[in-house]
Coordinates of C-alpha atoms in Angstrom, one line a residue:
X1 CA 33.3 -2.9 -59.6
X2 CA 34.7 -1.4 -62.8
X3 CA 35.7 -2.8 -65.4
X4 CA 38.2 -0.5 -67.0
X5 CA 41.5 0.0 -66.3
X6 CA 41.9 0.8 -62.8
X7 CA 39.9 -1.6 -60.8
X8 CA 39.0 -0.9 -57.1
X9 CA 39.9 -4.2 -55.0
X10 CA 37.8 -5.4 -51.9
X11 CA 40.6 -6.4 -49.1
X12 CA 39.3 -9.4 -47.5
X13 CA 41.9 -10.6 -45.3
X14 CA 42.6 -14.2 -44.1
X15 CA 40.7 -14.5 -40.7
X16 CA 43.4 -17.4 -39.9
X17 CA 47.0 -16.3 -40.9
X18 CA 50.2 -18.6 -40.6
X19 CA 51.3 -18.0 -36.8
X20 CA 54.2 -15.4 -37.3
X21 CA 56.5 -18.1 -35.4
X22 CA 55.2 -21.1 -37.9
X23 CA 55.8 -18.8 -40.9
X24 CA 59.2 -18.1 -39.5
X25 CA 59.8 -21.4 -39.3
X26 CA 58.5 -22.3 -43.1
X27 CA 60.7 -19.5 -43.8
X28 CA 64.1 -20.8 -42.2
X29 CA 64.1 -23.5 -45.2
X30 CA 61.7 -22.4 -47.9
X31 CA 63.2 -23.9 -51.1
X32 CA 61.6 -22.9 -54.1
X33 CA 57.9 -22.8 -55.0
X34 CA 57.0 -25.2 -52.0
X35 CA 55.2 -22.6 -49.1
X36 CA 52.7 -20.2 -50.0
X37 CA 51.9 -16.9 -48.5
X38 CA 48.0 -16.2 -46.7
X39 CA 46.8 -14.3 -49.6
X40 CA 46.1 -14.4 -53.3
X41 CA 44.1 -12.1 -55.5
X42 CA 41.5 -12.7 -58.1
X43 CA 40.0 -11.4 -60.7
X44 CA 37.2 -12.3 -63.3
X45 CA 36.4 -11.4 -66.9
X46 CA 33.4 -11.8 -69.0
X47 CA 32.7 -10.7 -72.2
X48 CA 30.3 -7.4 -72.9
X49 CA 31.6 -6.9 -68.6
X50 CA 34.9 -6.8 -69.0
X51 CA 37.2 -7.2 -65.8
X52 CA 35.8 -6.8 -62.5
X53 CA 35.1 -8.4 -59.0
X54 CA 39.1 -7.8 -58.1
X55 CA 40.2 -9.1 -54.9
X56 CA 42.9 -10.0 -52.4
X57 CA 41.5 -12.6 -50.2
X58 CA 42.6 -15.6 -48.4
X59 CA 44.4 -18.8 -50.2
X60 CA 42.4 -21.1 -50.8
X61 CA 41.7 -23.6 -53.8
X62 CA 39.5 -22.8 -56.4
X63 CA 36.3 -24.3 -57.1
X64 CA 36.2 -25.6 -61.0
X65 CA 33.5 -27.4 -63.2
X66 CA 34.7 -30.3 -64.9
X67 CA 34.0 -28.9 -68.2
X68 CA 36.5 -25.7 -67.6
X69 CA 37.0 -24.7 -71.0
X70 CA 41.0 -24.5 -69.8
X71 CA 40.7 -28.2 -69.0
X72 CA 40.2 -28.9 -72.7
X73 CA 41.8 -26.3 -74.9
X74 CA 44.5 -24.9 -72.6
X75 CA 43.9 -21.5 -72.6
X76 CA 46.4 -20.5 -69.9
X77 CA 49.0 -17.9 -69.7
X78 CA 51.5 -17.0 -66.7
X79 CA 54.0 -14.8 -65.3
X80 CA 56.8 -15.1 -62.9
X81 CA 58.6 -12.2 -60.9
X82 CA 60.2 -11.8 -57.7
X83 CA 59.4 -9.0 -54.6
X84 CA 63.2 -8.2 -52.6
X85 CA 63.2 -7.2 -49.7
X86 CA 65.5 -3.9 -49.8
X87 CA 68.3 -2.5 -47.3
X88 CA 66.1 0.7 -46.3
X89 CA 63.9 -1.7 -45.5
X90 CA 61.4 -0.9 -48.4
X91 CA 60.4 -3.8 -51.3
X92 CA 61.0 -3.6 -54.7
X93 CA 60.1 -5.1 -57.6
X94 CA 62.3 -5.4 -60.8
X95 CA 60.5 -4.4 -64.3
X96 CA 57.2 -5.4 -63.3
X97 CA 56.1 -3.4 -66.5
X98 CA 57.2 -5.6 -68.7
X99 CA 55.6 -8.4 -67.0
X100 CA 52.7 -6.7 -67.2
X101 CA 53.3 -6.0 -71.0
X102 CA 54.3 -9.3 -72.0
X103 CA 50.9 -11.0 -69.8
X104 CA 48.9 -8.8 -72.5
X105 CA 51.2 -10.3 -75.6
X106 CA 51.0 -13.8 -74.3
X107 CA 47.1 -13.4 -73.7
X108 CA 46.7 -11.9 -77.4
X109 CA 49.1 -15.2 -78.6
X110 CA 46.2 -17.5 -76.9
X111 CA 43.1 -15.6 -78.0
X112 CA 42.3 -14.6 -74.4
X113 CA 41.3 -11.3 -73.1
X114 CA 44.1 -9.0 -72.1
X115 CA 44.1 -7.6 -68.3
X116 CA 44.6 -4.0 -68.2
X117 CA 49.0 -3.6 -67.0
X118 CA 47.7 -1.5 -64.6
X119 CA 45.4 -3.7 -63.0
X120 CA 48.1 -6.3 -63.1
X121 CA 50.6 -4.3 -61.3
X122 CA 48.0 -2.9 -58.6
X123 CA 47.4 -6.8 -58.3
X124 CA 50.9 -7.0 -56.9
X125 CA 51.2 -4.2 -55.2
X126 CA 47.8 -4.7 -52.8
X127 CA 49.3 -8.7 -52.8
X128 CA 52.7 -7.5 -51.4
X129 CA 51.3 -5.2 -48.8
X130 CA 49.0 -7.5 -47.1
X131 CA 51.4 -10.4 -47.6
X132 CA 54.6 -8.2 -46.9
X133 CA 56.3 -10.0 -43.7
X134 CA 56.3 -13.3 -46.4
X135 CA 59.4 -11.7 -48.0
X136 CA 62.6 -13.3 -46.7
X137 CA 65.9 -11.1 -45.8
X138 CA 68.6 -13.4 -46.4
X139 CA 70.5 -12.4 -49.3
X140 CA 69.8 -14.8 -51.8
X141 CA 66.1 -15.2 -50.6
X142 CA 62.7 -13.2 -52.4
X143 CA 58.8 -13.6 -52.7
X144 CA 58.6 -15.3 -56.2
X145 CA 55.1 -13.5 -57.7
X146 CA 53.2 -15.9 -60.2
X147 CA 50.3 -14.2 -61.5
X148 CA 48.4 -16.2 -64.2
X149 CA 44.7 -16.3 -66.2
X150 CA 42.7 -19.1 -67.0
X151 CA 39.8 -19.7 -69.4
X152 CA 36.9 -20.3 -66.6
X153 CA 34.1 -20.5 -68.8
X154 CA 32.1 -24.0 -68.8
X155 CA 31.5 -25.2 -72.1
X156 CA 33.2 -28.0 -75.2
X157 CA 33.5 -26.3 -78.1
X158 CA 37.0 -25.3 -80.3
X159 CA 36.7 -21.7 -79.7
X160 CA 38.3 -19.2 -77.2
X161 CA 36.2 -19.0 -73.8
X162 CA 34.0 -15.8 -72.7
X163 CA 35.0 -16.1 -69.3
X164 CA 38.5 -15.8 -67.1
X165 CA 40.0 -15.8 -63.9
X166 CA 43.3 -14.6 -63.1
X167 CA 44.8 -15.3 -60.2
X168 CA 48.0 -13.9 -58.1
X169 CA 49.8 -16.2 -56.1
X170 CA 53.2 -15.6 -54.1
X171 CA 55.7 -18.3 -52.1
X172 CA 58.9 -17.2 -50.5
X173 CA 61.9 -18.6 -52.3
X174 CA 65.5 -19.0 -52.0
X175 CA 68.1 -20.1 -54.8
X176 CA 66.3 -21.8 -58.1
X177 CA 69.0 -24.1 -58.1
X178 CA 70.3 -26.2 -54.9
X179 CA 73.6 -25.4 -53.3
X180 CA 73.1 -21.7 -55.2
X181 CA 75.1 -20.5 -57.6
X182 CA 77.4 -23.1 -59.8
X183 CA 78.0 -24.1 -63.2
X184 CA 75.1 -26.1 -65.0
X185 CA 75.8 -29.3 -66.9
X186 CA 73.2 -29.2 -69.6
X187 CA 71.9 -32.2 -72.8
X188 CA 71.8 -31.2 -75.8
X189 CA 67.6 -32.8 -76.7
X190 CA 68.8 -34.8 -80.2
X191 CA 65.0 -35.8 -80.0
X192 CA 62.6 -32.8 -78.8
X193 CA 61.7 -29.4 -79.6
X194 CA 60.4 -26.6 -78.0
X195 CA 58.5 -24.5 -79.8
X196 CA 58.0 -24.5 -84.0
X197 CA 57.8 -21.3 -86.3
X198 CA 54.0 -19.8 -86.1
X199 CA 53.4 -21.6 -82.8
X200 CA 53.2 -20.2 -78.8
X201 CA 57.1 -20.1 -78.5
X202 CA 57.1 -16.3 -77.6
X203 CA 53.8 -16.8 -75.4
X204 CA 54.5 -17.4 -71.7
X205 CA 52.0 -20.3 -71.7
X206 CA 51.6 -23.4 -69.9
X207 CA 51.5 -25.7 -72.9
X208 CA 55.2 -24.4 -73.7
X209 CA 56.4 -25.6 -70.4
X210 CA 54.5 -29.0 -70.5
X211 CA 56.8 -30.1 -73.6
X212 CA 59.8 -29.4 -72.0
X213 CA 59.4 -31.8 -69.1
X214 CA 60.0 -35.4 -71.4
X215 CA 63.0 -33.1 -72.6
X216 CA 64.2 -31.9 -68.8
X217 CA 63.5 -35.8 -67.6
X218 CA 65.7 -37.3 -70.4
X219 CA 68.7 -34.6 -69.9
X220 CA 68.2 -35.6 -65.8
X221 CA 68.5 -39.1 -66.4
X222 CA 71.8 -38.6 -68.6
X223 CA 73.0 -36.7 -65.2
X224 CA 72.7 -32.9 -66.4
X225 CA 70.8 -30.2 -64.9
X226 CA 68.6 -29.0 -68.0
X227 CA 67.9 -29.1 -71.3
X228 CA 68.8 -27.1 -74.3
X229 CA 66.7 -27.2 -77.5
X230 CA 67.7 -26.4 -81.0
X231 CA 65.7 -24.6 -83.6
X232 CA 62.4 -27.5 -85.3
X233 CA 63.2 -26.8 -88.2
X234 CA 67.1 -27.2 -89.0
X235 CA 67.5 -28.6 -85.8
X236 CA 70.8 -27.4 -85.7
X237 CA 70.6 -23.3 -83.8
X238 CA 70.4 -23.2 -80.2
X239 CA 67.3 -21.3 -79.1
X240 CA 66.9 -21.5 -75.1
X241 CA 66.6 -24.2 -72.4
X242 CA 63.5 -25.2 -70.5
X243 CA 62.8 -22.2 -68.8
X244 CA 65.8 -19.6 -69.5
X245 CA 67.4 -17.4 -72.8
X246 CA 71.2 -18.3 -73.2
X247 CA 74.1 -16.1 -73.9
X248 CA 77.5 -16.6 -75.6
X249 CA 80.7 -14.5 -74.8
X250 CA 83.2 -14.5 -77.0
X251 CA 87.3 -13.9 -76.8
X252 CA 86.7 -10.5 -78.7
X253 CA 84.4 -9.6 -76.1
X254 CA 80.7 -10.0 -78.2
X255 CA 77.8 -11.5 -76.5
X256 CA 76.0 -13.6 -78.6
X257 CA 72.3 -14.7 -78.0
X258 CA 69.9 -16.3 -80.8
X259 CA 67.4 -14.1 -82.3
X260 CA 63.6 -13.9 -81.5
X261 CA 61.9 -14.8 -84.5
X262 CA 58.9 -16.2 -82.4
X263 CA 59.8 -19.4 -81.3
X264 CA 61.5 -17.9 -77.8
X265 CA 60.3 -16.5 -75.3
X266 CA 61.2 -12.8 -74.6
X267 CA 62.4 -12.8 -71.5
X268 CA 63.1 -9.9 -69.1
X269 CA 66.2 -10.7 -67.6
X270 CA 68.0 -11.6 -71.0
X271 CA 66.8 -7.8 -72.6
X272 CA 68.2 -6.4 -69.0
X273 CA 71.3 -8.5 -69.8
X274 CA 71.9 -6.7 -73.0
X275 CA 71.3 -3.9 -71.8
X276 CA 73.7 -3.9 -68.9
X277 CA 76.7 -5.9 -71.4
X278 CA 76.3 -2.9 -74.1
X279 CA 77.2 -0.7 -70.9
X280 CA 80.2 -2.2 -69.7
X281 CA 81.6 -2.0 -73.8
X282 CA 80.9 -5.5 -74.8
X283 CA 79.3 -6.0 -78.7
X284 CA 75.9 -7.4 -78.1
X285 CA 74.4 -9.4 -80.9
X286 CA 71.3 -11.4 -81.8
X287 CA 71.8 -14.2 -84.6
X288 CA 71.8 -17.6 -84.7
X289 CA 74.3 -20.3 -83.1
X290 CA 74.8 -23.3 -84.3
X291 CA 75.4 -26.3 -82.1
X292 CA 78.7 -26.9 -84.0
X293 CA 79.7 -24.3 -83.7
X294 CA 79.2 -24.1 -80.2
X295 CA 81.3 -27.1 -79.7
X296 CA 84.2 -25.9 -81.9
X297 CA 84.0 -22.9 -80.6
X298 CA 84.1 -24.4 -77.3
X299 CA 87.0 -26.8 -78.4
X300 CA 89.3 -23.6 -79.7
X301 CA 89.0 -21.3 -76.8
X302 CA 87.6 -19.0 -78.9
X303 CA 84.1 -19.4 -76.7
X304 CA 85.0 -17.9 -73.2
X305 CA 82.2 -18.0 -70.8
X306 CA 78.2 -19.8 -71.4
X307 CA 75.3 -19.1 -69.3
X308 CA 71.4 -18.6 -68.7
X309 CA 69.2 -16.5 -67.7
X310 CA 65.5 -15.8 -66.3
X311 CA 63.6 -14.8 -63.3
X312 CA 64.2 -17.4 -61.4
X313 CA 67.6 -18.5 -62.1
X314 CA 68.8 -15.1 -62.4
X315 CA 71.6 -15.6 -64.3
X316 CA 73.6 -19.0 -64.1
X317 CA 76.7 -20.1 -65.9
X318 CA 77.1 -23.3 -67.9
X319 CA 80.2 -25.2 -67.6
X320 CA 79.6 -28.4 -69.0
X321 CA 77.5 -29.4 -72.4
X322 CA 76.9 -33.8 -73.3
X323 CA 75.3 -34.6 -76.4
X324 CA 74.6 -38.2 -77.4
X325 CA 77.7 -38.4 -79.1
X326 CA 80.1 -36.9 -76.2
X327 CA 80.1 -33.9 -74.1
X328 CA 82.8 -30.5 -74.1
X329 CA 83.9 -28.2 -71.3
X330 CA 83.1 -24.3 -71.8
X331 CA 86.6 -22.6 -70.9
X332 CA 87.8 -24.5 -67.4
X333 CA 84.1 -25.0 -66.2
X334 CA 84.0 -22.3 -64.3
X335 CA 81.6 -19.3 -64.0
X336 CA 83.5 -16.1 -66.3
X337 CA 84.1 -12.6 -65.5
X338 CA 81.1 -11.2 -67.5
X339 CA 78.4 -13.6 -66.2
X340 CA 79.8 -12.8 -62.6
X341 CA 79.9 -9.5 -63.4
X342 CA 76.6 -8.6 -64.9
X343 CA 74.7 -11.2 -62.4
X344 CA 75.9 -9.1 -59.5
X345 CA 75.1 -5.9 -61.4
X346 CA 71.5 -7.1 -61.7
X347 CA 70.9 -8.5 -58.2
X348 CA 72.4 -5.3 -56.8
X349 CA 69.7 -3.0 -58.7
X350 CA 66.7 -5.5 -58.3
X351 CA 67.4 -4.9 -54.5
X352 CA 68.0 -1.5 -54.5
X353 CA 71.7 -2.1 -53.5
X354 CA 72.7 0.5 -56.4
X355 CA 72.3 3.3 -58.4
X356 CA 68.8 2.1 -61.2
X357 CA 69.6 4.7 -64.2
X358 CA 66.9 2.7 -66.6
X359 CA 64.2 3.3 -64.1
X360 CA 63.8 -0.6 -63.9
X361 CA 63.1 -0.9 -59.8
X362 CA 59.1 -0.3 -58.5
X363 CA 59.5 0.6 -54.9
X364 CA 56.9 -0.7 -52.8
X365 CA 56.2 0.8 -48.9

């Protein structure tokens, strides 16, 4: 096979799909992340070969040596993104560009090799075709895409690996968050940071996720939903929360979010947030907030509406904030006019329910 750019795939499909009336029934209750579709793809890389052996074959696990260099030096990278089923009855895919864009970044970030955005988003496409009857039609339902890349290579030794595997994997999903929709209670981590200046922060990687979870358990146990982190150094800015950006609307109609200076991670949805808030007249800026401010902000009324965003959430207001030292209410609690707004904005053009002037929707079929 080739190993530029545009890869030819070999379609081997699964000799023993899911019964269309068992998948139906997986379907009727999916959850999120729990049922998987018949198919994956793969992928390998070697160095002086470059990519080639692309695939779409049946799920199945994958066989690994115990000395996997990704085992012992965590070379791993990940993407998430979600396939809707349309009302013409097509599929689309929201911005799968700049997954593909920021899977090179994040690859560059971890001293991996780079997969050509072109074979990442002929990955999905040849994924969603053969898989295609996976993708759910109730409204708040889509096949989450989680493509990711591995060092495969077998050896110990501090250096980056010569060999990788990526891998594209899809489960049918409803709501992130149980009961859909509703304000998130979130803890304020007095103890644990995300990311630090000069580290993976702005990498979609594994590792970044991993140090969240002590953080996400301890916010759980003090009965919140997730975790926000402030900056390592100061440890006084809000950067993001375990898995999402966070914006700030003001009384004077600016929407705040902090600045990425490396320790954040990019993400998709928050630039398609800006973009969409600038349209609809609001003052979009990136700088810091403080947590103090937060809270007096919070306390004066001058602070109107809270929430978080990302691919799986969407976007998601935050009504409630505790802290070790006491908790505040954002406005009355309850999700604001510009996060309902914008959220409905962006679910309507990711499934092709309205007008896309930024060219941001891949139609598939």
């Amino acid at each position: 096979m080739s190993g530029g750019d545009k890869l030819d795939f070999e379609i081997r499909p699964n000799p023993q799909p899911v019964a269309a009336a068992e998948r139906a029934a997986l379907m009727a209750n999916p959850g999120f992340g729990r049922i998987f579709t018949d198919h994956m793809v793969t992928i390998r890389y070697a160095d002086g070969k470059g990519w080639y052996d692309a695939r779409v074959e049946a799920r199945a696990p994958i066989p690994m040596d115990p000395a996997s260099a990704v085992l012992h030096y965590a070379q791993e990278i990940f993407e998430g993104l979600k396939a809707y089923r349309a009302a013409d009855g097509g599929v689309t895919l929201f911005r799968p560009d700049a997954n593909a864009a920021r899977f090179v970044e994040s690859a560059k970030r971890m001293a991996m090799a780079p997969l050509p955005p072109q074979a990442f988003l002929d990955s999905l496409h040849h994924l969603i075709e053969i898989d295609r009857e996976w993708i759910p039609d109730t409204d708040g339902g889509s096949l989450y895409l989680r493509p990711f890349m591995y060092a495969s290579e077998v050896f110990l030794g501090v250096r980056p690996a010569n060999e990788y595997l990526y891998v594209l994997i899809a489960s049918p999903v409803e709501s992130y968050f149980t009961g859909g929709v509703k304000p998130l209670t979130v803890w304020v981590s007095p103890d644990y940071t995300r990311a630090a200046p000069g580290g993976t922060g702005a990498a979609k990687c594994g590792g970044n996720y991993a140090t969240s979870l002590i953080a996400k358990a301890d916010a759980v146990a003090q009965g919140c939903d997730d975790v926000v982190f402030l900056d390592a150094v100061q440890r006084r800015h809000v950067e993001e929360m375990s898995g999402m950006n966070i914006f700030f609307r003001y009384d004077d109609d600016t929407l705040v979010t902090p600045p990425l200076t490396g320790t954040i991670l990019p993400g998709i949805t928050r630039e398609s947030v800006m973009m969409l808030a600038r349209e609809r007249g609001l003052t979009v800026a990136e700088r810091p907030v403080s947590f103090d401010d937060w809270r007096a902000d919070a306390a004066s009324g001058r602070l109107r509406e809270v929430f978080a965003c990302g691919t799986a959430a969407v976007i998601t207001p935050i009504g409630q904030v505790r802290y070790p030292d006491g908790e505040f209410t954002i406005a009355d609690g309850q999700p604001g006019e510009v996060t309902t707004r914008i959220r409905q904005t962006l679910v309507d053009i990711q499934r092709g329910r309205t007008a896309d002037p930024h060219g941001w929707v891949h139609r598939i079929l």
